[in-house]
Coordinates of C-alpha atoms and ligand atoms in Angstrom, one line a residue:
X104 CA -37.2 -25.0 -2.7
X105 CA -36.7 -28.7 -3.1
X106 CA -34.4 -29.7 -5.7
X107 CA -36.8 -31.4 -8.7
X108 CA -36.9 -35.3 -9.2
X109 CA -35.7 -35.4 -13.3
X110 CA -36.2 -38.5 -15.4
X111 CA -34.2 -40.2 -17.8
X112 CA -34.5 -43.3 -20.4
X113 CA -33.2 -46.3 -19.1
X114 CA -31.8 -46.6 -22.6
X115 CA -29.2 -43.6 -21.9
X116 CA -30.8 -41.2 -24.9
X117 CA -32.3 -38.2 -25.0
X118 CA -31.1 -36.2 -21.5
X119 CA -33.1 -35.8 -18.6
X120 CA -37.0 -34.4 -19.0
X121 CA -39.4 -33.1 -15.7
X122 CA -42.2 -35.3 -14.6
X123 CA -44.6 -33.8 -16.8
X124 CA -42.8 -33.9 -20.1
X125 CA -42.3 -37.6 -19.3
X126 CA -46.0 -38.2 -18.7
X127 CA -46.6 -36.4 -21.8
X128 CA -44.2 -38.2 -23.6
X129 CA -45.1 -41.7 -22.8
X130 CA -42.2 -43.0 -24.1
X131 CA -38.6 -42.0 -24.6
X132 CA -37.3 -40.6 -28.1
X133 CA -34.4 -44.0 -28.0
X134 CA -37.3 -46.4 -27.1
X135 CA -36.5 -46.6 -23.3
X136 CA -39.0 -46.1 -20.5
X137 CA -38.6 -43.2 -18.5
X138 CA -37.2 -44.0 -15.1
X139 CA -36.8 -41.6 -12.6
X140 CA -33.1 -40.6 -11.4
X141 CA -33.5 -41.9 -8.3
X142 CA -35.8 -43.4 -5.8
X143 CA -37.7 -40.7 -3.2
X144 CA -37.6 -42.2 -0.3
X145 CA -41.3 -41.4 2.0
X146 CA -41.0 -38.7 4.4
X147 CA -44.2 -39.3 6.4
X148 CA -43.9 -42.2 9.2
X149 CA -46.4 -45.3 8.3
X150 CA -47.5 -44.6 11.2
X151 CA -49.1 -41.6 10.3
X152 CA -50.0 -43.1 7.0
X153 CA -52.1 -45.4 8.6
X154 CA -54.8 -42.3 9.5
X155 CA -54.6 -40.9 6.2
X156 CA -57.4 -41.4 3.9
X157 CA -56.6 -43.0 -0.1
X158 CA -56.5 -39.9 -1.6
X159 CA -54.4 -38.4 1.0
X160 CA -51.9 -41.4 0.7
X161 CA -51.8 -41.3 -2.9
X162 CA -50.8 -37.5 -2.7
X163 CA -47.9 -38.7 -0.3
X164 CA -46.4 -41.0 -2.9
X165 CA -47.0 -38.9 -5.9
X166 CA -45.7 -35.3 -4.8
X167 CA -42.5 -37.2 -4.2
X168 CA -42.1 -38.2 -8.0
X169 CA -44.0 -35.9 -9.7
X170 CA -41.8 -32.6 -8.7
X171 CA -43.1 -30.3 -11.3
X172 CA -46.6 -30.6 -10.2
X173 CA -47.2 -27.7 -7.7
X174 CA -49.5 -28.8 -4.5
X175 CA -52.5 -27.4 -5.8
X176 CA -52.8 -29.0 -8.9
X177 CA -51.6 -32.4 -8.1
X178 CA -54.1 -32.2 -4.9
X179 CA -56.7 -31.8 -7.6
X180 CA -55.9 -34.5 -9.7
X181 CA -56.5 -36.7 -7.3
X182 CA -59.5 -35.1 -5.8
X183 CA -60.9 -35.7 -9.4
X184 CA -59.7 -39.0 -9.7
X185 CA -60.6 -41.3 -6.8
X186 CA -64.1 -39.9 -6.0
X187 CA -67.6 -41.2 -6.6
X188 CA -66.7 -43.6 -9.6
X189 CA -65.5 -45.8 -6.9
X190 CA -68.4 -47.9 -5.4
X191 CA -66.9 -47.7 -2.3
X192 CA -65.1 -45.2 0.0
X193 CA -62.1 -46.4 0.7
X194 CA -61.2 -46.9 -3.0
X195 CA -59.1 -49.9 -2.5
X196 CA -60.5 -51.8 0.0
X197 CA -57.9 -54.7 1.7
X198 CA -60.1 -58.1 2.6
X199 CA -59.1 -60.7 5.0
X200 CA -60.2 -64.0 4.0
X201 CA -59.1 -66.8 6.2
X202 CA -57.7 -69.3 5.0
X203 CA -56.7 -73.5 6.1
X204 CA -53.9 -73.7 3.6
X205 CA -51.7 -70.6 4.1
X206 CA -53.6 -68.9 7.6
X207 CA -55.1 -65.7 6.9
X208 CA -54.3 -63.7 3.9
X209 CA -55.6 -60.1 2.9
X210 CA -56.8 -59.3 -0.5
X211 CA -56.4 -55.8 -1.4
X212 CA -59.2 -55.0 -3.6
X213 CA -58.4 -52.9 -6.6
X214 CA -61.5 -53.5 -8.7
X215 CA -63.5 -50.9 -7.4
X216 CA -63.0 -48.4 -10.2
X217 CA -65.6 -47.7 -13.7
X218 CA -64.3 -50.9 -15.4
X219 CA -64.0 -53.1 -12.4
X220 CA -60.2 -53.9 -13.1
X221 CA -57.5 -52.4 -11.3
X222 CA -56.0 -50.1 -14.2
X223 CA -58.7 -47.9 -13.1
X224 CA -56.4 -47.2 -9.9
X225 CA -53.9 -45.6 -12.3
X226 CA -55.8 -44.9 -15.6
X227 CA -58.6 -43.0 -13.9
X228 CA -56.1 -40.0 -12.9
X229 CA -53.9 -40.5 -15.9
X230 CA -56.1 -37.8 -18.1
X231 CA -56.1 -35.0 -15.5
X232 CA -51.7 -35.7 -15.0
X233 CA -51.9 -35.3 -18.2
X234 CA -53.7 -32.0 -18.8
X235 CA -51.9 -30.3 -16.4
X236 CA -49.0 -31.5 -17.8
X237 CA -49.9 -29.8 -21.2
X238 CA -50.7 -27.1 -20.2
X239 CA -47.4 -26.9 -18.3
X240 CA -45.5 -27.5 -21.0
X241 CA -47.6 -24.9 -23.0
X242 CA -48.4 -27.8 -25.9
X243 CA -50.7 -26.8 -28.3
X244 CA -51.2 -29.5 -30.4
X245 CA -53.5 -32.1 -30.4
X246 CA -52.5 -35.4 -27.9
X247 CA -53.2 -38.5 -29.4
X248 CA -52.8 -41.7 -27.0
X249 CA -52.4 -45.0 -28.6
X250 CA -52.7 -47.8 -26.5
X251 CA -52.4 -51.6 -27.1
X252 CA -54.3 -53.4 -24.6
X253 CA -54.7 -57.4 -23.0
X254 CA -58.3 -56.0 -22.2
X255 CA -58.3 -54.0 -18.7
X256 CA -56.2 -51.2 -20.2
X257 CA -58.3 -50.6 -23.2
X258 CA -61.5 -49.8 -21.5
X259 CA -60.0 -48.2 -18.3
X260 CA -58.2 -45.7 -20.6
X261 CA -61.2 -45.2 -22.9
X262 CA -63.3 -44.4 -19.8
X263 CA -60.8 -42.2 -18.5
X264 CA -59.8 -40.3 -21.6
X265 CA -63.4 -40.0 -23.2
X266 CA -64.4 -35.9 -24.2
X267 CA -61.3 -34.7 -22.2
X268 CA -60.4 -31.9 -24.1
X269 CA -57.3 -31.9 -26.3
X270 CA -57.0 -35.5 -26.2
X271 CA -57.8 -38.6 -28.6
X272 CA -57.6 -42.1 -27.7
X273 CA -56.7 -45.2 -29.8
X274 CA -57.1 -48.4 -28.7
X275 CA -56.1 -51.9 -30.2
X276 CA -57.3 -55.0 -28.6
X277 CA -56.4 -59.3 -29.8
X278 CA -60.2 -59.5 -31.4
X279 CA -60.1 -63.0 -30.0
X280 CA -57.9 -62.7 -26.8
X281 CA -60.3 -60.8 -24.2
X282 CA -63.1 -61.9 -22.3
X283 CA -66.9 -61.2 -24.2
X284 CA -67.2 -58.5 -21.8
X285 CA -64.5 -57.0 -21.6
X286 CA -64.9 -56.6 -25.9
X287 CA -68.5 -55.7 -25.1
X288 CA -67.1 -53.0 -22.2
X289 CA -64.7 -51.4 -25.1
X290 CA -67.3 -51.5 -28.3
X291 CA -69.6 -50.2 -26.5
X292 CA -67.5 -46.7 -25.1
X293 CA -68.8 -43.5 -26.3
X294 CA -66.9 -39.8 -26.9
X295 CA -66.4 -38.4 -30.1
X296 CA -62.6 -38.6 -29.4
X297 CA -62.1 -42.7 -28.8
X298 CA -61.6 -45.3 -30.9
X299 CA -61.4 -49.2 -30.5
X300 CA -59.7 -51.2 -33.1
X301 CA -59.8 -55.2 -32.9
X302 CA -56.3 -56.8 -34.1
X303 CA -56.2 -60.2 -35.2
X304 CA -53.5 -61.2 -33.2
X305 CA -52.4 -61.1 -29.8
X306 CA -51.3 -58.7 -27.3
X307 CA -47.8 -59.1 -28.2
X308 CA -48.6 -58.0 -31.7
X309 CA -50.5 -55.2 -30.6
X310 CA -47.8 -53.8 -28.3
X311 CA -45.4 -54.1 -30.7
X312 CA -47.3 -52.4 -33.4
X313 CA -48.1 -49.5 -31.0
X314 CA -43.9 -49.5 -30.2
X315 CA -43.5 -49.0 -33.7
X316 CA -46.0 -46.5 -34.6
X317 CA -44.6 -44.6 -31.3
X318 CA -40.8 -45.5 -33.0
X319 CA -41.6 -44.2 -36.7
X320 CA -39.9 -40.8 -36.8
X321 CA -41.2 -39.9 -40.1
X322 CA -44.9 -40.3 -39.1
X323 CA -44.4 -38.4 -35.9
X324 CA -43.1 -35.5 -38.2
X325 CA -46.2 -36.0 -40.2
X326 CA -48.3 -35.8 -37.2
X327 CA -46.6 -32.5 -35.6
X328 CA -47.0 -30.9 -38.8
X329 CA -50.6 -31.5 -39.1
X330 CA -50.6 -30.5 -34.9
X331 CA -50.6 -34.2 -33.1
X332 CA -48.6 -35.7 -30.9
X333 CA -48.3 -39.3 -29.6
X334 CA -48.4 -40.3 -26.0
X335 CA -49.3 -43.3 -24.6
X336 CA -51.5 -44.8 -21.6
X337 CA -50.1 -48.6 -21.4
X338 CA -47.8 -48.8 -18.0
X339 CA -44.7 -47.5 -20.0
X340 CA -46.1 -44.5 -19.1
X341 CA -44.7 -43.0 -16.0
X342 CA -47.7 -41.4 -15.1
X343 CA -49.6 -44.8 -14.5
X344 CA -46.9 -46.6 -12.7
X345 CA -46.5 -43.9 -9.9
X346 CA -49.9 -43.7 -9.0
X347 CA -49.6 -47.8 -8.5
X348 CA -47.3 -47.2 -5.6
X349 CA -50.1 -45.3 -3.4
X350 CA -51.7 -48.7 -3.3
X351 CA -48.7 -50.5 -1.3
X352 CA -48.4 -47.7 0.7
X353 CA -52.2 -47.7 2.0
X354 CA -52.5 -51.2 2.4
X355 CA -49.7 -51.7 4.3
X356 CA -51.4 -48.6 6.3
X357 CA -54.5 -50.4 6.7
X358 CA -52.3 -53.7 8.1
X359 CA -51.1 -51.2 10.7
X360 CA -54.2 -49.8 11.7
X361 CA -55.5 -53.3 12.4
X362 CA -53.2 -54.0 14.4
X363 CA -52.0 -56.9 11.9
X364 CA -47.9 -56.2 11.7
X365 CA -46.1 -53.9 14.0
X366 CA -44.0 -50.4 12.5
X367 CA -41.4 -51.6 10.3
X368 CA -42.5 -55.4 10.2
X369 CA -42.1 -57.0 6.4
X370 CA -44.9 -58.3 4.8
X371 CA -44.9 -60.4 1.5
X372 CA -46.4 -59.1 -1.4
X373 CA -48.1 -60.6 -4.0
X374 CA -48.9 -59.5 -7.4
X375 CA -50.7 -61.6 -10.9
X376 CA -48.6 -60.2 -13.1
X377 CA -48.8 -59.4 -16.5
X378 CA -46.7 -56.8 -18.5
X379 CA -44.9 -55.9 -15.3
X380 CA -46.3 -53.0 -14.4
X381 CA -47.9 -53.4 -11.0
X382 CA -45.3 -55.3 -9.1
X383 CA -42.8 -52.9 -10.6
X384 CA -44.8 -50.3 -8.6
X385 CA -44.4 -52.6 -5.4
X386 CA -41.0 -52.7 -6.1
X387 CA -40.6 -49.3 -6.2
X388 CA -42.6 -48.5 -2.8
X389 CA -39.8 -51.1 -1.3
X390 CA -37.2 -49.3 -2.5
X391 CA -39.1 -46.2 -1.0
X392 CA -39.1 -47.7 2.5
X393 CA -42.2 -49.7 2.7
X394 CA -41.6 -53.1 4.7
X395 CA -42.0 -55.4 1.8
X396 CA -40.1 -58.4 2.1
X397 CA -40.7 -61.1 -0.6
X398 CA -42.2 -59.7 -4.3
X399 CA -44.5 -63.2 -5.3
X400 CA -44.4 -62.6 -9.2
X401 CA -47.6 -65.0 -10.1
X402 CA -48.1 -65.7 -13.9
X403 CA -50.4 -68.2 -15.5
X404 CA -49.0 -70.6 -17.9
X405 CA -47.4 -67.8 -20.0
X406 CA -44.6 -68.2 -17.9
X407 CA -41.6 -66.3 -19.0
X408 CA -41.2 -64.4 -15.8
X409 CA -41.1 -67.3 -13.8
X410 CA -38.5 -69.0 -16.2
X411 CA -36.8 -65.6 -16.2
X412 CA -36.9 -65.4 -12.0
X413 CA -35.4 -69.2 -11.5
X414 CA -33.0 -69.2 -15.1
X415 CA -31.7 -65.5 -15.4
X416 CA -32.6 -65.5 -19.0
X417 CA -35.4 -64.3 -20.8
X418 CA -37.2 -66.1 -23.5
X419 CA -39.9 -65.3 -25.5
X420 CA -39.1 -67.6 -28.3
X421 CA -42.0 -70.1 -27.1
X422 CA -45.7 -71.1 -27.4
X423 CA -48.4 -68.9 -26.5
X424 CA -51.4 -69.8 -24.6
X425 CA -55.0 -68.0 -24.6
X426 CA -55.8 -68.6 -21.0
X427 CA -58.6 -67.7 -18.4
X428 CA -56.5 -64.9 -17.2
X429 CA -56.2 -62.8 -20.6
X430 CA -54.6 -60.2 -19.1
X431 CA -51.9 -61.8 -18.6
X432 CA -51.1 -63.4 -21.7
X433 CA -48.3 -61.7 -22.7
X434 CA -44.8 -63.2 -23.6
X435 CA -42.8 -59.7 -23.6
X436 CA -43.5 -57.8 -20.1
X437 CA -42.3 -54.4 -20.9
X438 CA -41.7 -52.8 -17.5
X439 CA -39.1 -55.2 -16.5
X440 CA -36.8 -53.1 -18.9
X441 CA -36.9 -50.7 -15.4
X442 CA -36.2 -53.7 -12.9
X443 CA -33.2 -54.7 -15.5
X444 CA -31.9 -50.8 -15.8
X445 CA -32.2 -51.4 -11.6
X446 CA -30.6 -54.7 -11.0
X447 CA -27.4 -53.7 -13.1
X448 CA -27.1 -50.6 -11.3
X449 CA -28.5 -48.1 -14.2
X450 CA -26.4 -49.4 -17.0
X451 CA -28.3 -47.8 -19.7
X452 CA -25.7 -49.8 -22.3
X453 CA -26.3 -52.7 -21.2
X454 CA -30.4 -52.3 -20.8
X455 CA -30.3 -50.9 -24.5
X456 CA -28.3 -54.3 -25.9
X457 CA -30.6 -56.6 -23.9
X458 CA -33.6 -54.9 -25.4
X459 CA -31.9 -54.8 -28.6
X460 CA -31.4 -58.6 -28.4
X461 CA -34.7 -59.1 -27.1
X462 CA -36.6 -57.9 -30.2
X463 CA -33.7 -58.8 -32.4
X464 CA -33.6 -62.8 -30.8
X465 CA -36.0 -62.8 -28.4
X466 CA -34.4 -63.4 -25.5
X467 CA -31.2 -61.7 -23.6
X468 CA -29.7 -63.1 -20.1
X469 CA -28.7 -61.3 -17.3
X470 CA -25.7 -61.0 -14.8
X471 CA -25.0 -63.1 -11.8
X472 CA -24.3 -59.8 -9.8
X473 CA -28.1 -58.9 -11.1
X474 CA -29.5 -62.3 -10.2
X475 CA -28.6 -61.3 -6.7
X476 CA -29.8 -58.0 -6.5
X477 CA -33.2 -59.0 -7.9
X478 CA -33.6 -61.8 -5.0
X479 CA -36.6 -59.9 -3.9
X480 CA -38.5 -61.7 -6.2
X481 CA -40.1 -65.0 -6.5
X482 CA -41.6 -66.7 -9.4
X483 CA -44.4 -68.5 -9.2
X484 CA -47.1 -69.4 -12.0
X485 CA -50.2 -71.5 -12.1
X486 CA -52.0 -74.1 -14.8
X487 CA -55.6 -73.7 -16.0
X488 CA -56.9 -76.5 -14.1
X489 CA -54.9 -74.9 -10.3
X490 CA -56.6 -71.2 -11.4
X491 CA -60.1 -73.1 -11.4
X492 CA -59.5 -75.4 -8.5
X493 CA -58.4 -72.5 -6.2
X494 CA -61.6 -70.3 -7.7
X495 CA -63.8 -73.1 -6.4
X496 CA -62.0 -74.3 -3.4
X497 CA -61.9 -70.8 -1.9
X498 CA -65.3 -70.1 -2.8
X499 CA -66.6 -73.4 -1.0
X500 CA -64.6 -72.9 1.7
X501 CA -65.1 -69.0 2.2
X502 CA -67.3 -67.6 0.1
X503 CA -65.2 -65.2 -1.0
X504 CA -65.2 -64.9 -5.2
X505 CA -62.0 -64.9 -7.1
X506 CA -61.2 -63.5 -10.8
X507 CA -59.2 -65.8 -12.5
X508 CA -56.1 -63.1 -12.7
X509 CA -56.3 -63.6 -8.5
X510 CA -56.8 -66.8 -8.5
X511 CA -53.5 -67.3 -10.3
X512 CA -52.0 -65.3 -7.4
X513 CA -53.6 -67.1 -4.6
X514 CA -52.4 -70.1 -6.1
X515 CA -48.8 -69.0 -6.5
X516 CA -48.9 -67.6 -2.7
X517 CA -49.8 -71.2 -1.8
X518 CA -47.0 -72.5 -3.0
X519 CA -44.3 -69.5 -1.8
X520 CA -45.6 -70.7 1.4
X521 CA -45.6 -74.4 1.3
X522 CA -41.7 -74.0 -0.3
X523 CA -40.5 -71.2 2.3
X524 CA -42.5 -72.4 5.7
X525 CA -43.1 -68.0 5.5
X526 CA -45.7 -67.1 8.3
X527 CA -45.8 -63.1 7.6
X528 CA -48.7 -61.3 6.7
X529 CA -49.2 -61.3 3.2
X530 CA -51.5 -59.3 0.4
X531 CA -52.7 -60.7 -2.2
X532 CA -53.1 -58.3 -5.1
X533 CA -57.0 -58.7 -6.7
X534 CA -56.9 -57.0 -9.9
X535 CA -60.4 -57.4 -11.3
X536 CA -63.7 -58.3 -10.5
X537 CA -65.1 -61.8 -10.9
X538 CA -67.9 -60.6 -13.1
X539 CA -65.2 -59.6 -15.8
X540 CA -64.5 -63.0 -16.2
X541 CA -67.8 -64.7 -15.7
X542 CA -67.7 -67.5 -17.7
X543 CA -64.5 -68.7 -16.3
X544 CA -65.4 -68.1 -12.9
X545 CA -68.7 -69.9 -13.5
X546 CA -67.1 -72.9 -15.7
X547 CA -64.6 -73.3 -12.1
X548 CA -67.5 -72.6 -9.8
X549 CA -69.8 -75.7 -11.7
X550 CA -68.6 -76.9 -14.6
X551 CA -68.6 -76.2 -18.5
X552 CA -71.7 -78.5 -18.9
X553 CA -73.5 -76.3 -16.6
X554 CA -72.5 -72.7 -18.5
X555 CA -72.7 -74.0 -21.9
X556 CA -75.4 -72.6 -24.5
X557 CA -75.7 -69.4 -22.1
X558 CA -74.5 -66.3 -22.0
X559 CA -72.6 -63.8 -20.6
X560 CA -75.2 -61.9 -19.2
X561 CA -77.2 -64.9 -18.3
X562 CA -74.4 -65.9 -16.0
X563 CA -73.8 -63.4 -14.4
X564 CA -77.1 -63.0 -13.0
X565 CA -76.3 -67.1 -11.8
X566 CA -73.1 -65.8 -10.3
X567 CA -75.1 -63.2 -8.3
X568 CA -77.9 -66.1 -7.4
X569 CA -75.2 -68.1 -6.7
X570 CA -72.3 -65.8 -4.9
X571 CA -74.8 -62.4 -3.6
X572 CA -71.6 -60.5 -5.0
X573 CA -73.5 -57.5 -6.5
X574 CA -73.2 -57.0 -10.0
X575 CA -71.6 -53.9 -10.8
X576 CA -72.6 -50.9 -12.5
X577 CA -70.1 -51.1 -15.0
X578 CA -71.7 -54.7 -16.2
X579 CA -75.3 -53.5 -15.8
X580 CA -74.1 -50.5 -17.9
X581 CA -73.0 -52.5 -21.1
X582 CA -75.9 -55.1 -21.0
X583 CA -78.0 -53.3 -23.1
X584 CA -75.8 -50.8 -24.7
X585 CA -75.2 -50.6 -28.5
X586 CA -71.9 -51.1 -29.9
X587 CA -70.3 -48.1 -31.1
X588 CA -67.5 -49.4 -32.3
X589 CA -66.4 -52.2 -35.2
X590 CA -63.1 -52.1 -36.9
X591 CA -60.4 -54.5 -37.3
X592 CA -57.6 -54.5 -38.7
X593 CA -54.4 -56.8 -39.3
X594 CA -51.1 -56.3 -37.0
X595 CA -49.6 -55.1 -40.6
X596 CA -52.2 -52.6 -40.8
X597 CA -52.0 -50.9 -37.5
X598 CA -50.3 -48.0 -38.7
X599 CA -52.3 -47.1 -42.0
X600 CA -55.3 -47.3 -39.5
X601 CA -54.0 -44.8 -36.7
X602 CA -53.2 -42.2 -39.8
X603 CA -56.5 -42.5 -40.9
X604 CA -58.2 -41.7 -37.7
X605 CA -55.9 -38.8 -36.7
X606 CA -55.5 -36.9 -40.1
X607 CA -58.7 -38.3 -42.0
Ligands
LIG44 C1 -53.3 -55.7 -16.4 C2 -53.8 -56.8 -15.5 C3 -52.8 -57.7 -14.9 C4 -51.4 -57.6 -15.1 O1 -50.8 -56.4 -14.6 P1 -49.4 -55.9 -15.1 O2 -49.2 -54.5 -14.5 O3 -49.5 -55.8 -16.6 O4 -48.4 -56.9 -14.7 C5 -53.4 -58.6 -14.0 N1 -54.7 -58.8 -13.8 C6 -55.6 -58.0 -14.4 C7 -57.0 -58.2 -14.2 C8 -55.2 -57.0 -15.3 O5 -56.1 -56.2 -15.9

């Protein structure tokens, strides 16, 4: 038998746990993310990938991390989660769209899911790892996942978790830092078992109350007692980052298959990046063998990663902007904790002071040695008025529609390429749907005059007149739906309002 894959924190505490008992987990008892011990490396050829089908692909990648799945069940997971909720086949379609500035570039569509944002990818077979993994680990109480969310995560956790058995789901959104639909996608969610809590703050805040909650060893006694246990579905857990790195895998696949790079040939990669999760996944399907070259870290004007990429010091100590692209608004990207336990070659002391500085400071600088091993990335990051140029210019030009979160991307690939003179083949990571953002994409597509006094709603039926992009399901869904949900709370309160939900 093969020996098992065992994961640790990145912190150093706690000993090593299976797959499943990290998935369950969420988060490790000292505060660090689980990381696995080492890196699988692929053992099927691309060029055999490149005939396999998404959900065979994602198998490939998973069964290499999740060792304490047997075949049968984690065949089934995914046979249950990429399936007809997908409006199309392939499940993560990759685009070309020509292009004068940079030559052809491929978008890799990942907002084909239930809530048209690419956390569906991993949130949409995050419930099923995580029944299996309860009953593996023969838990018997109650699994409560609390979740802070910049707005994709909420609802794409909510639709996933919603009447699974044995679970409840929490969510706490920035009541004014997501979109009007993706707060009318969330209010509106049904199942007995969710709950959607508005936080007047920001993302931030609502990550770090969640932290807390997760942190508070006295309340998790309380909870076990009364039979509940915390886990968590933000992209801390293990169990959404794995199934990210099926993504890199099959669209590198689908390059090969068209004939677009050769076996082995690099390609740059690159990612709108918020909390750090899904370029961490790219990352980790380089270090698995996949012919990634450059990782294009693209952020709006929240820009601490690209500060962080060209200074080697992280700083949150600055202003914070509500942008177009709210889910990426966010100041402290908590996955880069596993990129830092990387770079400085698993030195769980020195991860645990850096994080211990970066909530204690804000900020924490890192090695010249880890510099160098982190020069796979570039940092890029694009202003307000760049996001809406490129959403109109590549529109006009192409008629091909961009979500602000993209459009920051594109934007930053342009400029990777006008600064390197790089001709590889590149893909450009779209993360959601332009009709999650339809005011913005309208404001860039005509102008604020032109989308003022109307709604939502109304302009998305102009972005379909004026784009013959379908509207989804999931918009047509929430038009007319009652909310179902109302409650806010302040960051201070967070706690008091999770105890109250679980234990009445
Ligand atoms: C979550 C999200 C991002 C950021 O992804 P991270 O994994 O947090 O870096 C970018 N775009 C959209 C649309 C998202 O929902």
């Amino acid at each position: 038998m093969k020996k098992k894959l065992t994961y640790k924190s990145t912190r150093g505490g706690g000993g090593e746990v299976t797959a499943s008992e990290a998935i369950l987990k969420g988060l490790a008892d000292d505060g660090g993310l689980f990381v696995p011990e080492r890196i699988p490396q692929l053992d099927v050829s691309l060029g055999d990938m490149a005939a396999m089908t998404y959900q065979e692909t994602a198998y490939e990648v998973m069964k290499l991390f999740f060792t304490d799945f047997t075949e049968e069940e984690l065949k089934e997971c995914v046979i249950k989660a990429y399936d007809s909720k997908f409006d199309v086949d392939e499940v993560a379609p990759l685009v070309e769209v020509a292009d004068e500035t940079v030559g052809s570039v491929h978008y890799l569509e990942l907002f084909h899911g239930p809530t048209i944002a690419f956390k569906d990818m991993a949130l949409s077979i995050l419930p099923h790892l995580m029944t299996v993994a309860a009953k593996k680990n023969h838990v018997e109480n109650e699994i409560v996942i609390l979740t802070a969310t910049s707005g994709d995560t909420g609802k794409a956790a909510l639709s996933g978790f919603a009447d699974v058995e044995g679970i409840r789901i929490l969510v706490f959104y920035p009541k004014d830092g997501v979109s009007p639909i993706q707060e009318k996608q969330m209010l509106t969610q049904k199942g007995d078992n969710t709950c959607v809590v508005g936080v007047e703050g920001n993302f931030d805040d609502c990550q770090n109350g969640v932290k807390a909650i997760f942190h508070d060893q006295e309340l998790g006694k309380r909870l076990e007692e009364a039979g509940y246990q915390f886990s968590s579905a933000n992209s801390i857990n293990i169990g959404r980052l794995v199934p990210q790195v099926a993504y890199y895998v099959y669209a590198y696949a689908r390059l090969l298959e068209k004939g677009k790079v050769k076996e082995g040939e690099t390609i740059h990669v690159v990612v709108p990046t918020g909390n750090f999760g899904n370029i961490l996944a790219a990352y980790y399907a380089k270090r698995m063998g996949l012919p990634i070259d450059v990782l294009v870290c693209a952020s709006n004007v929240n820009k601490v990663l690209y500060d962080f990429f060209r200074k080697g010091s992280y700083d949150r100590n600055r202003e914070f902007f509500v942008t177009s692209s709210p889910s990426m608004d966010i100041l402290v990207s908590s996955n880069l904790e596993r990129l830092i336990y990387m770079a400085s070659r698993e030195d769980e002391e020195g991860t645990a002071k850096r994080m211990k500085a970066l909530s204690q400071q804000g900020s924490y600088d890192v090695t010249d040695e880890m510099r160098r091993l982190m020069e796979d990335f570039y940092g890029g990051f694009a202003t307000e008025k760049e996001v809406e140029a490129t959403i109109k210019r590549v529109f006009e030009k192409r008629q091909y529609v961009l979500d602000p979160h993209t459009a920051v991307a594109s934007k930053v690939y342009e400029q990777f390429v006008e600064e390197t003179g790089s001709h590889k083949a590149a893909i450009i990571i779209s993360t959601a749907s332009p009709y999650k953002f339809t005011r913005s994409v309208m404001n860039a597509l005509k102008n604020e005059t032109a989308t003022r006094g109307k709604s939502d709603f109304e302009l998305v039926d102009e972005l379909c007149r004026l784009s013959g992009v379908p509207i989804p399901q999931a918009v047509e869904e929430i038009r007319k739906a009652p909310n179902r949900h109302d409650m806010v709370c302040r960051k201070d309160e967070m706690q008091a309002v999770v105890e109250k939900w679980v234990m009445g």
